[in-house]
């Protein structure tokens, strides 16, 4: 299947307060994030997860927010300023040449890749880069939409992550999603 990138204007729908009922950031990422951590929200859009993550990491932590669409990041920047969380965010534009994670080797405590891997032409490149950014024994939560990404395609995505040095440690239940929690072991 060819990659489908969510149009930037749908970002407003994705930050609807109603979405919290299906994808509550506290329930989904809260158990993996603590004060002072450096975390990545890859494919952050307008920040449904990014802003709650910024609250979770506290004033000494940081959230690296990566998206391929500058308009999504601009929307996130406006929302962060309104919430007083700008200082905790590091906004980065990904490109076809790389996922925008330069300078983070071994520094990241947690990565969220929520509903984004299917938008990439080569998820193997992403997982290789993510493996290099994560500190040893830290986690990547990968989730894909169940109605858009078939089981076999999701299995292929997980296999690409495993080839990059990840191993599955859990298969959390996330509404309307296929999800795995992966860890990077000592390689």
Tab-separated table of N, CA and C in Angstrom, residues 46-182:
chain	number	residue	atom	x	y	z
A	46	UNK	N	-0.659	18.016	15.672
A	46	UNK	CA	-0.857	19.244	16.445
A	46	UNK	C	-0.798	19.009	17.947
A	47	UNK	N	-0.339	17.829	18.347
A	47	UNK	CA	0.010	17.644	19.740
A	47	UNK	C	-0.977	16.988	20.666
A	48	UNK	N	-1.830	16.099	20.158
A	48	UNK	CA	-2.760	15.400	21.053
A	48	UNK	C	-2.006	14.736	22.199
A	49	UNK	N	-0.877	14.121	21.903
A	49	UNK	CA	-0.053	13.490	22.934
A	49	UNK	C	1.052	14.427	23.435
A	50	UNK	N	1.566	15.289	22.578
A	50	UNK	CA	2.732	16.117	22.915
A	50	UNK	C	2.519	16.990	24.140
A	51	UNK	N	1.396	17.687	24.207
A	51	UNK	CA	1.181	18.599	25.332
A	51	UNK	C	1.014	17.850	26.652
A	52	UNK	N	0.225	16.779	26.712
A	52	UNK	CA	0.194	16.010	27.959
A	52	UNK	C	1.563	15.420	28.315
A	53	UNK	N	2.327	15.007	27.314
A	53	UNK	CA	3.669	14.484	27.573
A	53	UNK	C	4.559	15.577	28.169
A	54	UNK	N	4.402	16.820	27.693
A	54	UNK	CA	5.187	17.937	28.223
A	54	UNK	C	4.865	18.182	29.691
A	55	UNK	N	3.623	18.000	30.064
A	55	UNK	CA	3.245	18.117	31.475
A	55	UNK	C	3.870	16.982	32.275
A	56	UNK	N	3.853	15.774	31.726
A	56	UNK	CA	4.401	14.599	32.424
A	56	UNK	C	5.906	14.700	32.662
A	57	UNK	N	6.660	15.241	31.699
A	57	UNK	CA	8.114	15.319	31.865
A	57	UNK	C	8.519	16.453	32.792
A	58	UNK	N	7.619	17.388	33.006
A	58	UNK	CA	7.898	18.487	33.926
A	58	UNK	C	8.895	19.493	33.376
A	59	UNK	N	9.231	20.495	34.184
A	59	UNK	CA	10.090	21.582	33.714
A	59	UNK	C	11.523	21.157	33.382
A	60	UNK	N	11.977	20.036	33.888
A	60	UNK	CA	13.346	19.587	33.598
A	60	UNK	C	13.408	18.572	32.460
A	61	UNK	N	12.254	18.172	31.946
A	61	UNK	CA	12.224	17.227	30.840
A	61	UNK	C	12.006	17.940	29.524
A	62	UNK	N	11.981	17.145	28.457
A	62	UNK	CA	11.704	17.744	27.152
A	62	UNK	C	11.015	16.728	26.257
A	63	UNK	N	10.174	17.267	25.381
A	63	UNK	CA	9.461	16.462	24.399
A	63	UNK	C	9.936	16.905	23.021
A	64	UNK	N	10.533	15.984	22.288
A	64	UNK	CA	10.947	16.247	20.917
A	64	UNK	C	9.760	15.869	20.039
A	65	UNK	N	9.198	16.873	19.382
A	65	UNK	CA	7.993	16.685	18.562
A	65	UNK	C	8.400	16.738	17.092
A	66	UNK	N	8.172	15.632	16.389
A	66	UNK	CA	8.617	15.526	15.000
A	66	UNK	C	7.413	15.289	14.100
A	67	UNK	N	7.347	16.075	13.028
A	67	UNK	CA	6.307	15.864	12.025
A	67	UNK	C	6.872	16.284	10.676
A	68	UNK	N	6.323	15.721	9.616
A	68	UNK	CA	6.795	16.054	8.274
A	68	UNK	C	6.111	17.316	7.747
A	69	UNK	N	5.046	17.750	8.422
A	69	UNK	CA	4.267	18.883	7.944
A	69	UNK	C	4.456	20.107	8.844
A	70	UNK	N	5.102	21.152	8.329
A	70	UNK	CA	5.303	22.365	9.118
A	70	UNK	C	4.002	22.975	9.650
A	71	UNK	N	2.903	22.834	8.915
A	71	UNK	CA	1.636	23.405	9.394
A	71	UNK	C	1.141	22.687	10.645
A	72	UNK	N	1.396	21.399	10.745
A	72	UNK	CA	1.044	20.667	11.972
A	72	UNK	C	1.868	21.214	13.141
A	73	UNK	N	3.165	21.395	12.917
A	73	UNK	CA	4.042	21.900	13.969
A	73	UNK	C	3.678	23.331	14.363
A	74	UNK	N	3.258	24.141	13.393
A	74	UNK	CA	2.837	25.512	13.706
A	74	UNK	C	1.603	25.493	14.610
A	75	UNK	N	0.665	24.593	14.322
A	75	UNK	CA	-0.514	24.452	15.184
A	75	UNK	C	-0.130	24.011	16.584
A	76	UNK	N	0.812	23.089	16.676
A	76	UNK	CA	1.296	22.633	17.976
A	76	UNK	C	1.983	23.774	18.721
A	77	UNK	N	2.786	24.567	18.027
A	77	UNK	CA	3.489	25.688	18.665
A	77	UNK	C	2.497	26.683	19.260
A	78	UNK	N	1.422	26.974	18.540
A	78	UNK	CA	0.390	27.892	19.062
A	78	UNK	C	-0.261	27.326	20.315
A	79	UNK	N	-0.587	26.048	20.279
A	79	UNK	CA	-1.232	25.413	21.433
A	79	UNK	C	-0.285	25.343	22.631
A	80	UNK	N	0.991	25.078	22.372
A	80	UNK	CA	1.981	25.012	23.455
A	80	UNK	C	2.153	26.378	24.112
A	81	UNK	N	2.184	27.438	23.302
A	81	UNK	CA	2.323	28.792	23.852
A	81	UNK	C	1.125	29.122	24.740
A	82	UNK	N	-0.048	28.779	24.276
A	82	UNK	CA	-1.265	29.044	25.054
A	82	UNK	C	-1.255	28.277	26.382
A	83	UNK	N	-0.689	27.075	26.378
A	83	UNK	CA	-0.644	26.236	27.583
A	83	UNK	C	0.579	26.527	28.457
A	84	UNK	N	1.473	27.398	27.995
A	84	UNK	CA	2.676	27.712	28.756
A	84	UNK	C	3.699	26.584	28.770
A	85	UNK	N	3.730	25.794	27.703
A	85	UNK	CA	4.622	24.629	27.654
A	85	UNK	C	5.707	24.726	26.578
A	86	UNK	N	5.831	25.874	25.952
A	86	UNK	CA	6.767	26.035	24.836
A	86	UNK	C	8.189	25.617	25.185
A	87	UNK	N	8.650	25.970	26.379
A	87	UNK	CA	10.039	25.688	26.770
A	87	UNK	C	10.346	24.198	26.884
A	88	UNK	N	9.326	23.381	27.009
A	88	UNK	CA	9.541	21.935	27.163
A	88	UNK	C	9.549	21.196	25.831
A	89	UNK	N	9.205	21.906	24.753
A	89	UNK	CA	9.090	21.268	23.445
A	89	UNK	C	10.257	21.629	22.540
A	90	UNK	N	10.684	20.656	21.758
A	90	UNK	CA	11.699	20.827	20.722
A	90	UNK	C	11.023	20.377	19.432
A	91	UNK	N	10.578	21.347	18.614
A	91	UNK	CA	9.831	21.036	17.394
A	91	UNK	C	10.796	20.820	16.236
A	92	UNK	N	10.603	19.714	15.520
A	92	UNK	CA	11.491	19.365	14.409
A	92	UNK	C	10.681	18.896	13.206
A	93	UNK	N	11.138	19.306	12.033
A	93	UNK	CA	10.513	18.875	10.787
A	93	UNK	C	11.295	17.676	10.251
A	94	UNK	N	10.601	16.581	10.036
A	94	UNK	CA	11.212	15.409	9.405
A	94	UNK	C	11.275	15.661	7.902
A	95	UNK	N	12.130	14.929	7.230
A	95	UNK	CA	12.229	15.058	5.781
A	95	UNK	C	12.325	13.668	5.179
A	96	UNK	N	12.182	13.573	3.863
A	96	UNK	CA	12.348	12.263	3.229
A	96	UNK	C	13.757	11.696	3.434
A	97	UNK	N	14.724	12.563	3.727
A	97	UNK	CA	16.107	12.123	3.928
A	97	UNK	C	16.380	11.614	5.334
A	98	UNK	N	15.521	11.933	6.278
A	98	UNK	CA	15.757	11.492	7.646
A	98	UNK	C	14.652	11.932	8.579
A	99	UNK	N	14.527	11.225	9.686
A	99	UNK	CA	13.411	11.487	10.596
A	99	UNK	C	13.560	12.703	11.505
A	100	UNK	N	14.624	13.482	11.379
A	100	UNK	CA	14.741	14.697	12.177
A	100	UNK	C	15.157	14.467	13.615
A	101	UNK	N	15.933	13.429	13.856
A	101	UNK	CA	16.324	13.088	15.226
A	101	UNK	C	17.815	13.281	15.486
A	102	UNK	N	18.466	14.093	14.673
A	102	UNK	CA	19.908	14.314	14.823
A	102	UNK	C	20.235	14.855	16.211
A	103	UNK	N	21.361	14.400	16.743
A	103	UNK	CA	21.834	14.895	18.025
A	103	UNK	C	21.206	14.249	19.243
A	104	UNK	N	20.446	13.174	19.055
A	104	UNK	CA	19.764	12.533	20.185
A	104	UNK	C	20.294	11.137	20.505
A	105	UNK	N	21.407	10.748	19.938
A	105	UNK	CA	21.914	9.380	20.111
A	105	UNK	C	22.016	8.983	21.582
A	106	UNK	N	21.282	7.939	21.936
A	106	UNK	CA	21.315	7.380	23.282
A	106	UNK	C	20.719	8.243	24.375
A	107	UNK	N	20.013	9.311	24.016
A	107	UNK	CA	19.495	10.265	25.001
A	107	UNK	C	18.005	10.141	25.294
A	108	UNK	N	17.284	9.368	24.527
A	108	UNK	CA	15.823	9.350	24.622
A	108	UNK	C	15.349	8.234	25.551
A	109	UNK	N	14.407	8.585	26.419
A	109	UNK	CA	13.859	7.635	27.394
A	109	UNK	C	12.604	6.919	26.903
A	110	UNK	N	11.862	7.538	25.995
A	110	UNK	CA	10.613	6.947	25.507
A	110	UNK	C	10.280	7.569	24.167
A	111	UNK	N	9.768	6.738	23.250
A	111	UNK	CA	9.306	7.217	21.944
A	111	UNK	C	7.882	6.750	21.728
A	112	UNK	N	7.050	7.663	21.255
A	112	UNK	CA	5.699	7.335	20.822
A	112	UNK	C	5.636	7.512	19.314
A	113	UNK	N	5.207	6.476	18.607
A	113	UNK	CA	4.955	6.548	17.166
A	113	UNK	C	3.508	6.095	16.987
A	114	UNK	N	2.591	7.049	17.074
A	114	UNK	CA	1.167	6.751	17.106
A	114	UNK	C	0.531	7.099	15.765
A	115	UNK	N	0.049	6.077	15.068
A	115	UNK	CA	-0.647	6.228	13.793
A	115	UNK	C	0.224	6.945	12.756
A	116	UNK	N	1.500	6.571	12.673
A	116	UNK	CA	2.391	7.267	11.754
A	116	UNK	C	3.212	6.330	10.864
A	117	UNK	N	3.552	5.140	11.314
A	117	UNK	CA	4.446	4.267	10.537
A	117	UNK	C	3.882	3.973	9.150
A	118	UNK	N	2.566	3.836	9.037
A	118	UNK	CA	1.963	3.544	7.734
A	118	UNK	C	2.075	4.718	6.763
A	119	UNK	N	2.420	5.905	7.259
A	119	UNK	CA	2.567	7.076	6.396
A	119	UNK	C	3.960	7.168	5.773
A	120	UNK	N	4.851	6.287	6.192
A	120	UNK	CA	6.237	6.353	5.734
A	120	UNK	C	6.502	5.378	4.596
A	121	UNK	N	7.266	5.804	3.585
A	121	UNK	CA	7.584	4.882	2.501
A	121	UNK	C	8.549	3.779	2.947
A	122	UNK	N	9.360	4.057	3.982
A	122	UNK	CA	10.340	3.081	4.459
A	122	UNK	C	10.439	3.170	5.979
A	123	UNK	N	9.625	2.380	6.672
A	123	UNK	CA	9.641	2.433	8.137
A	123	UNK	C	10.934	1.856	8.708
A	124	UNK	N	11.649	1.047	7.939
A	124	UNK	CA	12.912	0.476	8.424
A	124	UNK	C	13.910	1.580	8.766
A	125	UNK	N	13.968	2.625	7.948
A	125	UNK	CA	14.854	3.758	8.218
A	125	UNK	C	14.477	4.422	9.543
A	126	UNK	N	13.188	4.589	9.771
A	126	UNK	CA	12.724	5.190	11.025
A	126	UNK	C	13.162	4.355	12.221
A	127	UNK	N	12.935	3.054	12.171
A	127	UNK	CA	13.266	2.204	13.319
A	127	UNK	C	14.770	2.159	13.584
A	128	UNK	N	15.563	2.184	12.534
A	128	UNK	CA	17.016	2.224	12.718
A	128	UNK	C	17.416	3.506	13.438
A	129	UNK	N	16.842	4.619	13.018
A	129	UNK	CA	17.145	5.907	13.655
A	129	UNK	C	16.629	5.944	15.097
A	130	UNK	N	15.429	5.436	15.314
A	130	UNK	CA	14.879	5.423	16.676
A	130	UNK	C	15.715	4.547	17.600
A	131	UNK	N	16.185	3.419	17.093
A	131	UNK	CA	17.018	2.532	17.912
A	131	UNK	C	18.281	3.249	18.372
A	132	UNK	N	18.827	4.103	17.525
A	132	UNK	CA	20.055	4.814	17.913
A	132	UNK	C	19.780	5.940	18.906
A	133	UNK	N	18.579	6.472	18.922
A	133	UNK	CA	18.275	7.573	19.848
A	133	UNK	C	17.902	7.081	21.240
A	134	UNK	N	17.314	5.898	21.319
A	134	UNK	CA	16.855	5.395	22.617
A	134	UNK	C	18.015	4.939	23.496
A	135	UNK	N	17.930	5.285	24.755
A	135	UNK	CA	18.868	4.752	25.735
A	135	UNK	C	18.581	3.255	25.881
A	136	UNK	N	19.560	2.493	26.301
A	136	UNK	CA	19.401	1.048	26.459
A	136	UNK	C	18.257	0.726	27.410
A	137	UNK	N	17.480	-0.271	27.052
A	137	UNK	CA	16.339	-0.763	27.830
A	137	UNK	C	15.204	0.257	27.957
A	138	UNK	N	15.131	1.215	27.060
A	138	UNK	CA	14.023	2.169	27.037
A	138	UNK	C	13.029	1.726	25.973
A	139	UNK	N	11.861	2.363	25.945
A	139	UNK	CA	10.752	1.821	25.151
A	139	UNK	C	10.273	2.707	24.016
A	140	UNK	N	9.736	2.025	23.022
A	140	UNK	CA	9.035	2.621	21.889
A	140	UNK	C	7.632	2.035	21.892
A	141	UNK	N	6.628	2.905	21.912
A	141	UNK	CA	5.242	2.463	21.782
A	141	UNK	C	4.804	2.757	20.359
A	142	UNK	N	4.485	1.703	19.628
A	142	UNK	CA	4.066	1.794	18.236
A	142	UNK	C	2.602	1.406	18.152
A	143	UNK	N	1.784	2.287	17.581
A	143	UNK	CA	0.358	1.991	17.406
A	143	UNK	C	-0.071	2.416	16.011
A	144	UNK	N	-0.924	1.601	15.406
A	144	UNK	CA	-1.445	1.873	14.071
A	144	UNK	C	-2.962	1.686	14.077
A	145	UNK	N	-3.681	2.428	13.221
A	145	UNK	CA	-5.146	2.315	13.196
A	145	UNK	C	-5.601	0.957	12.652
A	146	UNK	N	-6.452	0.300	13.406
A	146	UNK	CA	-6.875	-1.063	13.069
A	146	UNK	C	-7.685	-1.121	11.768
A	147	UNK	N	-8.421	-0.063	11.449
A	147	UNK	CA	-9.238	-0.072	10.237
A	147	UNK	C	-8.440	0.299	8.988
A	148	UNK	N	-7.271	0.880	9.179
A	148	UNK	CA	-6.480	1.339	8.042
A	148	UNK	C	-5.274	0.436	7.769
A	149	UNK	N	-4.732	-0.153	8.827
A	149	UNK	CA	-3.541	-0.993	8.695
A	149	UNK	C	-3.924	-2.438	8.993
A	150	UNK	N	-3.845	-3.268	7.993
A	150	UNK	CA	-4.207	-4.681	8.158
A	150	UNK	C	-3.208	-5.410	9.053
A	151	UNK	N	-3.662	-6.526	9.600
A	151	UNK	CA	-2.843	-7.298	10.537
A	151	UNK	C	-1.493	-7.696	9.927
A	152	UNK	N	-1.511	-8.175	8.687
A	152	UNK	CA	-0.271	-8.588	8.026
A	152	UNK	C	0.689	-7.428	7.824
A	153	UNK	N	0.153	-6.284	7.451
A	153	UNK	CA	0.978	-5.097	7.265
A	153	UNK	C	1.587	-4.645	8.592
A	154	UNK	N	0.799	-4.731	9.663
A	154	UNK	CA	1.316	-4.368	10.980
A	154	UNK	C	2.416	-5.340	11.404
A	155	UNK	N	2.216	-6.613	11.125
A	155	UNK	CA	3.247	-7.612	11.441
A	155	UNK	C	4.546	-7.311	10.701
A	156	UNK	N	4.434	-6.878	9.439
A	156	UNK	CA	5.620	-6.495	8.668
A	156	UNK	C	6.323	-5.295	9.304
A	157	UNK	N	5.534	-4.341	9.792
A	157	UNK	CA	6.101	-3.159	10.447
A	157	UNK	C	6.838	-3.554	11.718
A	158	UNK	N	6.231	-4.425	12.507
A	158	UNK	CA	6.875	-4.896	13.742
A	158	UNK	C	8.158	-5.657	13.405
A	159	UNK	N	8.127	-6.452	12.343
A	159	UNK	CA	9.328	-7.188	11.922
A	159	UNK	C	10.451	-6.220	11.536
A	160	UNK	N	10.099	-5.111	10.888
A	160	UNK	CA	11.109	-4.098	10.541
A	160	UNK	C	11.719	-3.499	11.808
A	161	UNK	N	10.902	-3.282	12.817
A	161	UNK	CA	11.407	-2.763	14.096
A	161	UNK	C	12.340	-3.780	14.755
A	162	UNK	N	11.971	-5.041	14.681
A	162	UNK	CA	12.809	-6.094	15.277
A	162	UNK	C	14.157	-6.191	14.563
A	163	UNK	N	14.149	-6.043	13.245
A	163	UNK	CA	15.406	-6.075	12.491
A	163	UNK	C	16.314	-4.897	12.865
A	164	UNK	N	15.711	-3.813	13.339
A	164	UNK	CA	16.484	-2.628	13.740
A	164	UNK	C	16.999	-2.731	15.173
A	165	UNK	N	16.696	-3.835	15.853
A	165	UNK	CA	17.223	-4.030	17.198
A	165	UNK	C	16.216	-3.927	18.322
A	166	UNK	N	14.940	-3.861	17.980
A	166	UNK	CA	13.898	-3.815	19.001
A	166	UNK	C	13.361	-5.209	19.272
A	167	UNK	N	12.774	-5.390	20.441
A	167	UNK	CA	12.043	-6.624	20.721
A	167	UNK	C	10.727	-6.260	21.399
A	168	UNK	N	9.697	-7.030	21.087
A	168	UNK	CA	8.362	-6.800	21.643
A	168	UNK	C	8.353	-7.242	23.101
A	169	UNK	N	7.890	-6.344	23.976
A	169	UNK	CA	7.776	-6.685	25.396
A	169	UNK	C	6.324	-6.688	25.868
A	170	UNK	N	5.430	-6.099	25.065
A	170	UNK	CA	4.016	-6.071	25.443
A	170	UNK	C	3.185	-5.746	24.208
A	171	UNK	N	1.931	-6.125	24.275
A	171	UNK	CA	0.960	-5.776	23.237
A	171	UNK	C	-0.206	-5.096	23.937
A	172	UNK	N	-0.043	-3.801	24.254
A	172	UNK	CA	-1.082	-3.104	25.009
A	172	UNK	C	-2.374	-2.969	24.215
A	173	UNK	N	-3.464	-2.920	24.938
A	173	UNK	CA	-4.769	-2.718	24.320
A	173	UNK	C	-5.025	-1.222	24.217
A	174	UNK	N	-5.148	-0.752	22.989
A	174	UNK	CA	-5.463	0.647	22.719
A	174	UNK	C	-6.640	0.642	21.754
A	175	UNK	N	-7.676	1.327	22.121
A	175	UNK	CA	-8.920	1.321	21.351
A	175	UNK	C	-8.673	1.603	19.866
A	176	UNK	N	-9.286	0.798	19.033
A	176	UNK	CA	-9.231	0.911	17.573
A	176	UNK	C	-7.799	0.910	17.031
A	177	UNK	N	-6.915	0.164	17.687
A	177	UNK	CA	-5.503	0.181	17.299
A	177	UNK	C	-4.878	-1.205	17.349
A	178	UNK	N	-3.814	-1.342	16.595
A	178	UNK	CA	-2.882	-2.453	16.747
A	178	UNK	C	-1.662	-1.817	17.409
A	179	UNK	N	-1.192	-2.389	18.501
A	179	UNK	CA	-0.110	-1.733	19.229
A	179	UNK	C	0.884	-2.729	19.804
A	180	UNK	N	2.134	-2.285	19.886
A	180	UNK	CA	3.187	-3.048	20.555
A	180	UNK	C	4.066	-2.078	21.331
A	181	UNK	N	4.553	-2.573	22.449
A	181	UNK	CA	5.568	-1.856	23.208
A	181	UNK	C	6.874	-2.592	22.941
A	182	UNK	N	7.845	-1.860	22.443
A	182	UNK	CA	9.128	-2.440	22.071
A	182	UNK	C	10.220	-1.847	22.947
